[in-house]
């Protein structure tokens, strides 16, 4: 029970206190006596003489009606006060409102939209229930959370903040919002020292979640947050949604474009609808989709398609959520990678890099190791002009010419053949001999077949003469493992050791692959019989596709709303312009590594990336979220630690005592009426 | 029973025809009537003998006795006389309550008793109290005067307040004769009823006091906080109706009626309590007959 003594302003208390006094005064003043003419007051006077003799207080004491009326009045006053009983504190209550503005909140099953309904609920709270000393904080959340209003006691600020909450097309994740709220309330990072008086007191707050609950409730201890959940939306809402839409070229028919879409029915009834396909805004095909209730169905379009196109699929339905009735996919022009091969001479590799398939992927530039010491190389390596640099039995030279220094790594992916880079991660120590120890006759025992580079490779009984001992850095993937003979120190017997012979490791946004054995030795002889096998060319192609950024065979991957996109655009300019689906232009500056990072991807649809006025690339942003499209509001939120049941709205639930008091007042009133009419005396 | 109903219904009249007024006292009448008088005189009803003294009317000497005893005796007869019947109606404003009003009820009683008197050749006089300016009612005699009596009663309206005692005193001053007087009133006078009744006692009249209340007075149907206004003097009594108050009222009423009855009993008067819901037929035929006013 909290204090409710200070809930009312003094003048309000005065009014409350004055009411019973007023009632008693009315009794004294007898203001409302009704005149009745009687034959004679003679007998009445005689009758009331006895009552008059007693003092006025005694008279009052005998007046049961007055006491009953006073009782009704007091009960009514109490009933008025009780709703705030135990909820109010002298310092005011703290309220935190989490307002969901994810895509599903744009559903119009509650007119005009669920978000508008949430706002009006909050609005009503601010105007009707918020007491002046209550502090309110408003956080909007979709896949991220945003504090739109810090704790404030000003209702006007809150109302202004409410206007700032706009619907988004994003997914829902309440985690951030809960963390914000809990961070302000639960002092988990309080001082370890129990006597520390600086440690903040944990403060409780009321947490209102205004949402449709269409998110995976995280396991979250609410602590001092007294959570309530106001579900928005109707449970019998109908919604058809496109949850997947992509285009790909089948391997066997590369001129064909296979377009695949998936439609889910989140309603209660089976639905049949038309799926229309648009290419560059023109309708080209239409199919009928039959989606049973609660199930999904696929749509496949086959198209002879030009190099670049914007594909759009629309469902011909009118349902609660419009955002998931259209989906977009983009076929971008193929972008060729740039590969620099630095080699003293390696014909099999050069040959493998110049097959028609390889040429389709990347342009090849072959240089001798001398090129590494030129200024031209340094510039190109620094600017990241190449997607992949292959160092065959050579390493880029340190700038100052000191051989002990680290290998300067270029701003691109690298493939080292026969010689790992002089980096501490790869086992290099200052002053140590390089390359490190060698092993003889490694036999491949294991392949990491899941890695794209290792796909479709047949390396059975591969013969390798010599290999360098690799110490791959942490975080690397060993692509090939082998057992080899290592010469013992001194004159002992050679030992069989397991060594990695092909590994790939990430390096600040790039990846370095290291092949531990040479392909062609310096003397021109082959170090392995791999070059005679078909799998060698396949491996080289895999490396090209993986490290040189081979062209997308199908459409570009779809992005989710709000997801940042990294654009690799071949442009000389320092910035590109991204045109959003609504025609807004966003200027994106060049980031290090020849990358343009665009964060403004909140709108659904196709974004144009323009450089110097020409469209150089496109990407599509789609909702594609089954959870968002499932509009049925949840009945409760399960935070694992706490279950939050749905409540109708933000009004405080009347306490049981409130009803009982009013009922008691009613009974007393009835009793009073009975006594008044029947003139019973107890 | 509505207030504007005829005072006497034919069936009631038929009942009244068989009745006659009785008085416990024998008064001297002024005219010959159908009633025995104290005065012995000429009539058919023998009363007594007495010795002859010179000067007596020889016509009344009983010659048969003279023949037997040789002494002269005078035969005396009971003279039959008329009876003076007075009905006093309290026409103060307090009587103008109830349905029918107490006044109407009082008029009915007066008419019924007056009719009995007229039929039996008594002298009947009906007077009202309370209306100072109204002329006193005529003295009526004989069956033919029934309509005059009823006419007079019709004129009686509730008048201005005159204290009960003053009204009765005026009545006594106006009417010297003795007889039967029936006072029909509620006796609700703040100055008290005792003085008024004492006047009647002093005249040695055969007094009947019919105290009339309305049903509302006997069992008040009041609710709530009220300001009671006296109909006669505008006096105000503020009450909050409650069970104890009503109980107290009834106790007071009983005490009041009891005190009147005791007062009358001690002084040889007859007190009869009536209320406006009691049919006048029943009151006259049953109650008054039992109390000896009619026979």
Short mmCIF file of C-alpha atoms in Angstrom, two decimals, chain A residues 3 6-7 87-95 131-136 153 203-204:
data_model
loop_
_atom_site.label_atom_id
_atom_site.label_comp_id
_atom_site.label_asym_id
_atom_site.label_seq_id
_atom_site.Cartn_x
_atom_site.Cartn_y
_atom_site.Cartn_z
CA UNK A 3 0.63 6.65 0.50
CA UNK A 6 -0.74 13.46 -0.90
CA UNK A 7 -2.57 12.43 -4.00
CA UNK A 87 -0.25 3.09 -6.91
CA UNK A 88 0.66 6.58 -6.06
CA UNK A 89 3.84 7.59 -4.38
CA UNK A 90 4.83 10.94 -3.08
CA UNK A 91 7.49 11.27 -5.76
CA UNK A 92 5.24 10.27 -8.62
CA UNK A 93 5.14 7.11 -10.65
CA UNK A 94 7.55 6.28 -13.46
CA UNK A 95 6.07 4.96 -16.67
CA UNK A 131 -0.69 12.91 -12.76
CA UNK A 132 1.56 15.96 -12.82
CA UNK A 133 4.29 14.28 -10.81
CA UNK A 134 4.40 11.13 -12.96
CA UNK A 135 7.44 10.74 -15.17
CA UNK A 136 6.93 9.19 -18.58
CA UNK A 153 6.85 14.96 -16.28
CA UNK A 203 13.90 2.28 -8.95
CA UNK A 204 10.74 0.59 -10.03
#
